[in-house]
XYZ file of C-alpha atoms in Angstrom:
491
model
C -95.854 -115.582 59.933
C -97.002 -114.441 63.433
C -97.846 -116.695 66.197
C -101.652 -116.750 65.323
C -100.853 -117.724 61.589
C -101.251 -114.086 60.113
C -98.562 -112.827 57.936
C -95.697 -110.876 59.670
C -96.061 -107.171 58.940
C -93.812 -105.868 56.284
C -92.018 -103.507 58.598
C -91.036 -106.140 61.006
C -89.613 -108.256 58.144
C -87.696 -105.188 56.888
C -86.320 -104.276 60.365
C -85.334 -108.133 60.751
C -83.600 -108.136 57.483
C -81.874 -104.861 58.282
C -80.624 -106.124 61.592
C -79.470 -109.200 60.086
C -77.392 -107.234 57.520
C -75.913 -105.037 60.156
C -74.870 -108.130 61.972
C -73.235 -109.364 58.834
C -71.535 -106.214 58.261
C -70.112 -106.093 61.918
C -68.765 -109.776 61.484
C -67.257 -108.673 57.998
C -65.689 -105.520 59.541
C -64.229 -107.544 62.537
C -62.717 -109.973 60.395
C -61.043 -107.196 58.176
C -59.767 -105.515 61.317
C -58.561 -108.562 63.160
C -57.129 -110.587 60.112
C -56.778 -108.599 56.940
C -55.611 -105.120 58.441
C -54.008 -106.533 61.706
C -50.443 -105.901 60.312
C -51.073 -102.232 59.412
C -52.422 -101.655 62.763
C -49.641 -103.473 64.589
C -47.115 -101.425 62.577
C -48.692 -98.068 63.245
C -46.132 -95.886 65.036
C -48.895 -94.676 67.327
C -49.614 -98.333 68.613
C -47.420 -98.921 71.679
C -48.793 -102.348 72.306
C -46.526 -103.937 69.633
C -43.483 -102.307 70.918
C -44.122 -103.323 74.511
C -44.869 -106.766 73.415
C -41.627 -106.797 71.395
C -39.502 -106.028 74.269
C -41.720 -107.974 76.692
C -39.635 -111.167 76.249
C -35.854 -112.006 75.747
C -34.596 -111.627 72.185
C -33.001 -114.603 70.342
C -29.405 -114.937 70.254
C -26.561 -114.482 67.701
C -24.090 -117.476 68.012
C -20.374 -117.665 67.108
C -18.815 -121.147 67.303
C -21.995 -122.435 69.129
C -21.862 -119.803 71.737
C -24.012 -116.761 72.086
C -22.358 -113.384 71.733
C -25.624 -111.583 72.662
C -28.173 -111.824 75.541
C -31.176 -110.043 77.213
C -31.387 -108.400 80.499
C -34.685 -107.671 82.385
C -34.694 -103.941 83.122
C -37.906 -103.880 84.922
C -39.059 -101.037 82.752
C -41.838 -100.730 80.310
C -39.838 -101.917 77.505
C -38.585 -104.721 79.599
C -35.915 -106.647 78.091
C -32.636 -104.783 77.032
C -30.178 -106.278 74.614
C -26.628 -107.291 76.031
C -23.494 -108.184 74.333
C -20.594 -110.350 75.162
C -17.323 -108.928 73.584
C -19.411 -105.987 72.172
C -16.709 -104.166 70.287
C -15.292 -107.367 68.729
C -18.359 -108.367 67.173
C -20.089 -105.045 66.564
C -19.240 -105.063 62.832
C -21.486 -108.343 62.553
C -24.142 -107.984 65.268
C -24.829 -104.359 64.960
C -27.124 -102.992 67.737
C -30.742 -103.564 68.855
C -31.923 -100.470 70.723
C -35.297 -99.472 72.034
C -34.485 -95.890 71.133
C -32.523 -96.226 67.776
C -33.831 -99.263 66.297
C -31.448 -102.060 64.793
C -28.567 -102.526 62.403
C -26.615 -105.245 60.655
C -27.547 -108.811 61.744
C -29.781 -107.500 64.427
C -31.731 -105.710 61.726
C -31.477 -108.317 58.736
C -32.653 -111.062 61.141
C -34.954 -109.016 63.293
C -38.205 -110.932 62.690
C -36.510 -114.183 63.808
C -34.698 -112.793 66.677
C -37.760 -110.838 68.052
C -40.149 -113.908 67.584
C -42.400 -112.443 64.926
C -41.130 -114.688 61.975
C -44.120 -116.870 60.871
C -41.553 -119.665 60.405
C -41.263 -119.857 64.220
C -45.087 -120.605 64.507
C -46.331 -124.392 64.738
C -49.065 -123.624 62.137
C -49.510 -121.037 59.360
C -51.335 -117.876 60.624
C -51.443 -119.380 64.212
C -49.869 -116.192 65.714
C -52.307 -113.852 63.888
C -55.266 -115.931 65.209
C -54.208 -116.226 68.759
C -52.271 -113.041 69.135
C -49.399 -114.987 70.645
C -45.627 -114.384 70.269
C -43.111 -117.068 69.806
C -39.807 -117.118 71.690
C -37.073 -115.265 69.685
C -35.098 -117.640 67.469
C -31.261 -117.942 67.153
C -28.915 -116.992 64.286
C -25.848 -119.203 63.970
C -22.962 -117.330 62.095
C -20.239 -118.655 59.916
C -17.537 -116.815 62.071
C -14.570 -118.401 63.387
C -14.091 -116.875 66.872
C -10.260 -117.346 66.823
C -9.863 -115.777 63.440
C -12.051 -112.883 64.536
C -9.977 -112.298 67.663
C -6.748 -112.497 65.861
C -7.983 -109.851 63.245
C -9.143 -107.603 66.008
C -6.095 -107.984 68.070
C -3.877 -107.345 64.948
C -5.550 -104.015 64.132
C -5.362 -102.954 67.658
C -5.927 -99.146 68.088
C -5.414 -98.441 64.407
C -8.236 -97.578 61.835
C -8.926 -100.452 59.348
C -10.669 -103.516 58.641
C -10.274 -107.314 57.983
C -12.456 -109.651 56.134
C -11.720 -113.377 55.776
C -13.682 -115.918 53.660
C -13.619 -119.667 52.950
C -12.900 -119.736 49.193
C -14.878 -122.876 48.263
C -18.089 -121.905 50.068
C -18.109 -118.090 50.665
C -18.531 -118.429 54.269
C -17.354 -115.337 56.168
C -14.759 -116.312 58.829
C -13.932 -112.936 60.276
C -15.229 -109.538 59.680
C -13.653 -106.843 61.991
C -13.657 -102.950 61.835
C -11.670 -100.654 64.090
C -12.144 -98.541 66.035
C -15.294 -100.150 67.217
C -17.821 -99.710 69.901
C -19.988 -101.586 72.436
C -23.523 -101.851 71.186
C -24.757 -102.424 74.682
C -24.406 -98.533 75.267
C -27.350 -98.112 72.962
C -29.672 -100.547 74.863
C -32.357 -98.932 76.936
C -34.201 -95.678 77.089
C -32.515 -93.664 79.713
C -30.291 -90.429 79.209
C -27.117 -92.532 79.118
C -28.203 -93.941 75.924
C -28.911 -90.638 74.242
C -25.406 -89.438 75.402
C -23.599 -92.471 74.051
C -25.485 -92.032 70.761
C -24.345 -88.336 70.338
C -20.721 -89.313 71.472
C -20.488 -92.271 68.965
C -21.946 -90.232 66.013
C -19.788 -87.153 66.809
C -16.416 -89.099 67.111
C -13.894 -88.082 64.577
C -12.779 -91.673 63.998
C -16.407 -92.937 63.362
C -16.545 -96.068 65.491
C -19.914 -97.100 64.080
C -18.886 -97.167 60.533
C -18.392 -100.729 59.404
C -15.187 -100.346 57.419
C -15.186 -104.007 56.300
C -18.458 -103.810 54.272
C -19.651 -100.261 54.088
C -16.514 -98.251 53.438
C -14.718 -98.210 50.047
C -11.018 -97.480 49.541
C -8.659 -97.224 46.621
C -7.242 -100.686 46.599
C -3.751 -99.602 45.330
C -1.412 -102.416 44.154
C -3.806 -105.465 45.351
C -5.836 -104.579 42.388
C -2.934 -105.673 40.200
C -4.298 -109.212 40.641
C -7.284 -108.213 38.694
C -5.078 -106.535 36.065
C -2.938 -109.642 35.688
C -6.069 -111.780 35.404
C -7.459 -109.560 32.536
C -4.021 -109.583 30.863
C -3.684 -113.506 30.938
C -7.268 -114.062 30.006
C -7.030 -111.810 26.956
C -3.743 -113.292 25.843
C -1.988 -109.970 26.242
C 0.564 -111.950 28.433
C 1.306 -115.644 27.691
C 4.579 -116.276 29.510
C 5.124 -115.145 33.047
C 8.763 -114.823 32.431
C 8.847 -112.997 29.209
C 10.123 -109.456 29.204
C 7.290 -106.897 28.695
C 7.825 -103.785 26.843
C 7.065 -101.392 29.654
C 9.403 -98.336 30.179
C 10.354 -96.873 33.503
C 9.119 -94.249 33.847
C 5.864 -94.645 31.852
C 4.338 -91.655 30.386
C 0.472 -91.914 30.793
C -1.197 -91.934 27.313
C -2.474 -88.515 26.238
C -0.800 -86.793 29.173
C 2.551 -85.126 30.164
C 2.430 -87.043 33.556
C 4.980 -89.744 34.160
C 4.539 -92.836 36.263
C 7.487 -94.147 38.277
C 8.148 -97.050 40.698
C 9.382 -97.423 44.091
C 11.718 -100.316 43.188
C 14.508 -100.947 40.554
C 14.676 -102.969 37.357
C 10.977 -102.509 36.449
C 11.862 -101.366 32.847
C 11.149 -104.397 30.654
C 10.357 -106.524 33.476
C 8.432 -109.834 33.257
C 5.005 -110.260 34.764
C 6.538 -112.522 37.406
C 9.074 -109.880 38.504
C 6.580 -106.958 38.244
C 4.092 -108.771 40.394
C 6.444 -109.851 43.094
C 7.900 -106.375 43.488
C 4.788 -104.320 42.431
C 5.996 -102.421 39.438
C 3.370 -99.777 38.655
C 4.768 -99.008 35.242
C 4.141 -102.598 34.037
C 0.550 -102.916 35.345
C -0.432 -99.459 34.182
C 0.682 -100.350 30.590
C -0.905 -103.817 30.861
C -4.211 -102.198 31.610
C -3.955 -99.981 28.729
C -2.928 -102.825 26.446
C -5.853 -104.980 27.591
C -8.288 -102.167 26.940
C -11.093 -100.656 28.825
C -13.712 -103.284 27.629
C -11.773 -106.281 28.690
C -10.519 -104.652 31.924
C -14.072 -103.647 32.833
C -15.318 -107.113 31.970
C -12.772 -108.898 34.292
C -13.408 -106.349 36.995
C -17.116 -107.115 36.814
C -16.490 -110.886 37.051
C -14.937 -110.261 40.367
C -17.705 -108.173 41.478
C -16.823 -104.464 40.628
C -19.496 -102.275 39.465
C -22.061 -104.849 40.436
C -24.656 -104.430 43.286
C -22.864 -105.298 46.469
C -23.823 -108.668 47.860
C -26.170 -109.085 50.891
C -24.577 -111.237 53.657
C -27.614 -110.759 54.661
C -27.081 -107.122 55.307
C -25.984 -105.032 52.376
C -22.426 -104.456 51.361
C -21.364 -101.324 49.499
C -20.785 -101.536 45.662
C -17.035 -101.668 44.685
C -16.279 -99.638 41.497
C -13.881 -99.773 38.598
C -15.580 -97.257 36.424
C -16.595 -96.816 32.671
C -15.941 -94.053 30.242
C -12.285 -93.824 31.197
C -9.669 -92.312 28.874
C -6.303 -94.125 28.488
C -4.483 -92.205 31.333
C -7.338 -92.919 33.653
C -7.511 -96.526 32.494
C -3.716 -96.778 33.407
C -4.244 -95.323 36.870
C -7.395 -97.481 37.597
C -5.309 -100.682 36.695
C -3.050 -100.188 39.470
C -6.031 -99.410 41.807
C -5.918 -95.726 41.824
C -7.879 -92.915 40.212
C -11.637 -93.902 40.905
C -11.328 -97.556 41.539
C -12.742 -98.280 45.093
C -13.217 -101.503 46.863
C -14.637 -102.793 50.188
C -12.205 -105.067 52.282
C -14.762 -107.875 51.751
C -14.572 -107.434 47.944
C -10.751 -107.660 47.987
C -11.139 -110.774 50.125
C -13.236 -112.188 47.386
C -10.570 -111.505 44.777
C -8.081 -113.583 46.799
C -10.676 -116.294 47.216
C -11.214 -116.309 43.392
C -7.515 -117.059 42.730
C -7.706 -119.604 45.509
C -10.969 -121.252 44.185
C -9.637 -121.886 40.600
C -11.213 -118.690 39.145
C -14.822 -118.968 40.572
C -16.265 -116.506 43.039
C -18.628 -117.879 45.713
C -21.248 -115.236 46.973
C -20.197 -114.612 50.594
C -22.502 -115.164 53.524
C -22.619 -114.640 57.222
C -25.440 -116.745 58.453
C -24.941 -120.533 58.640
C -28.546 -121.394 59.685
C -31.298 -120.232 61.939
C -33.205 -122.241 64.692
C -36.028 -121.876 67.105
C -35.141 -120.983 70.627
C -35.273 -124.867 71.315
C -32.624 -125.527 68.510
C -35.053 -126.807 65.854
C -33.773 -125.743 62.371
C -35.817 -122.954 60.731
C -33.548 -122.284 57.782
C -30.215 -123.341 56.417
C -27.982 -121.467 54.041
C -27.507 -123.772 50.855
C -24.720 -123.530 48.306
C -24.210 -120.039 47.337
C -24.159 -118.590 43.771
C -21.090 -119.021 41.918
C -19.627 -116.808 39.121
C -16.514 -117.124 36.851
C -14.040 -114.387 37.418
C -11.367 -115.812 35.028
C -10.172 -118.947 33.397
C -9.054 -121.879 35.556
C -5.613 -121.804 33.875
C -5.401 -117.953 34.655
C -6.195 -118.729 38.306
C -3.382 -121.425 38.333
C -0.923 -118.837 37.055
C -2.077 -116.218 39.549
C -1.575 -118.706 42.407
C 1.910 -119.197 41.138
C 2.537 -115.380 41.083
C 0.934 -114.696 44.524
C 3.008 -117.594 46.225
C 6.173 -116.071 44.546
C 5.466 -112.655 45.943
C 5.293 -114.292 49.432
C 8.509 -116.511 48.971
C 10.713 -113.747 47.511
C 8.783 -110.479 47.074
C 6.806 -107.841 49.125
C 4.712 -110.362 50.850
C 7.334 -112.135 52.943
C 5.994 -111.218 56.233
C 2.770 -113.218 55.525
C 4.443 -116.612 55.288
C 3.069 -119.386 57.468
C 5.347 -122.304 58.225
C 3.684 -125.588 56.839
C 1.327 -123.935 54.653
C 1.186 -122.708 50.953
C 0.338 -118.961 51.142
C -0.168 -116.610 48.269
C -0.407 -112.760 48.528
C -0.267 -109.318 47.128
C 0.627 -106.193 49.032
C -0.697 -102.746 48.232
C -0.060 -99.073 49.470
C -3.095 -96.896 48.052
C -2.623 -93.054 47.767
C -5.543 -90.893 48.391
C -6.550 -87.354 49.097
C -6.113 -84.167 46.935
C -2.844 -84.392 45.253
C -2.118 -87.723 47.061
C -1.658 -85.770 50.136
C -3.401 -88.049 52.512
C -1.568 -90.693 54.480
C -1.530 -93.776 52.281
C -3.642 -96.877 53.165
C -1.648 -100.160 53.598
C -3.327 -103.259 52.032
C -2.797 -106.955 51.977
C -4.770 -109.724 50.341
C -3.848 -113.347 50.677
C -5.049 -116.996 50.828
C -3.601 -120.028 52.575
C -3.703 -123.763 52.232
C -2.403 -126.385 54.740
C 0.112 -128.588 53.004
C -1.909 -131.683 53.413
C -5.149 -129.993 52.406
C -6.878 -130.427 48.926
C -7.925 -126.718 48.691
C -7.175 -123.406 50.460
C -8.902 -122.730 53.709
C -9.050 -118.977 53.945
C -8.691 -115.868 51.863
C -8.229 -112.515 53.757
C -8.036 -108.785 52.995
C -6.715 -106.198 55.313
C -6.591 -102.509 55.209
C -4.866 -100.277 57.555
C -5.649 -96.377 57.553
C -3.025 -95.166 60.231
C -3.176 -91.510 60.137
C -0.453 -91.277 62.922
C 2.148 -93.220 61.085
C 5.203 -91.656 59.192
C 4.284 -91.602 55.618
C 7.365 -93.311 54.255
C 7.067 -96.060 56.727
C 3.645 -97.311 55.589
C 3.493 -100.373 53.261
C 0.966 -103.270 52.814
C 3.801 -105.840 53.357
C 4.906 -104.214 56.563
C 1.717 -102.967 58.209
C -1.164 -105.169 56.854
C 0.706 -108.405 56.178
C 1.303 -109.378 59.824
C -2.334 -109.099 60.515
C -3.379 -111.310 57.413
C -0.785 -113.839 58.586
C -2.367 -114.030 62.191
C -5.882 -114.694 60.824
C -4.722 -117.341 58.286
C -2.725 -118.978 60.937
C -5.758 -118.905 63.339
C -7.802 -120.597 60.614
C -5.156 -123.225 59.687
C -4.590 -124.087 63.268
């Protein structure tokens, strides 16, 4: 109605309704843009505001033993705060890098939302940040690492190429994760020309310092894989007595082949499993793998983690492989950790941990908990998944074999006074016609004499291209490093 009581003209009513409709559409569209589609606009590469905001405040820290190994520096530039690293090369295989130019890797990548302050769990209320457009201070990541064990592993490797992984058998907590040669992630922080030069230099280096050999590189495990073969033989009942002579000749002709496998030690013909394990008789374990059969060997290897998707710790670990479709000659070689058998150092540490933990494998993890900047808990890593790699009785026998190998076999250099230590050495051939310099391996576990269960399991691999081929051995090159790491944890 108009002011004088007459009906409002139709065209005015239509115009009013149309204006109301336009206003409603405007409100709906504003809601869609600001709430529903806000993330897609924030993540659009053309939108620099998000990037500027991301580096407009200090990043949260990664902690080892309660102390931060990362920090932030105010550069005064447009992307204001640059990442800094304490002991950068020591922890690079864990932290990775956070670079304004090249992005993030490893823990910096896996925990990026929390560290950068965008994780919704850091907000006081659900959707609070989406409504207020605010950004919380970056949270902190508390790792499982043992700082002294990490340093011992790094010092032990020195200037050689190689890697060390150490875990707590009963929980899967990763205590050390080292890869050498390493690099300083701080070189990649910032946007100036020096960052681009560092990137080109690191990526072009022949020794590949940015390769995380502990979790991303797989190697032939050599004789350390004999732990898996022994477990398969004991579980399958192919071996029932550790001291009974086994019908393995020396040399051993690979089935269906004219090739003959030999040993580097004497008295392997007809040796018992105890002697063959302590002195690493290739012929005995190659024949055992054939006697167990491909199905049972593959099943046991899978129980330890081979041919399964690599674990996330929380960044991904490369898959370790045993293989399928092998003929008997290939199976014999795979059973001594050669042919196509490949493993990461972390996988081999899990094998030692399974023996120490009564046959069970705990999924490894690197993050203990996450917190806000003020220290309020955000998340805590609960009990990890557990799988059965072998029967408990088999694990008990393998612990006996591994302690014998340390007391009177190839692992004597890994002995720690006042502790029970089990180990297995390995020297893995590789390259065309095995022409490459062998890799030296050692896997082990240790329990303090007054402790109920083992405290640490370790795997060490050394790829020393400069060494004399005949002087390389797992018991000589890798065992002292494993000993130093175990001693650091036990002390």
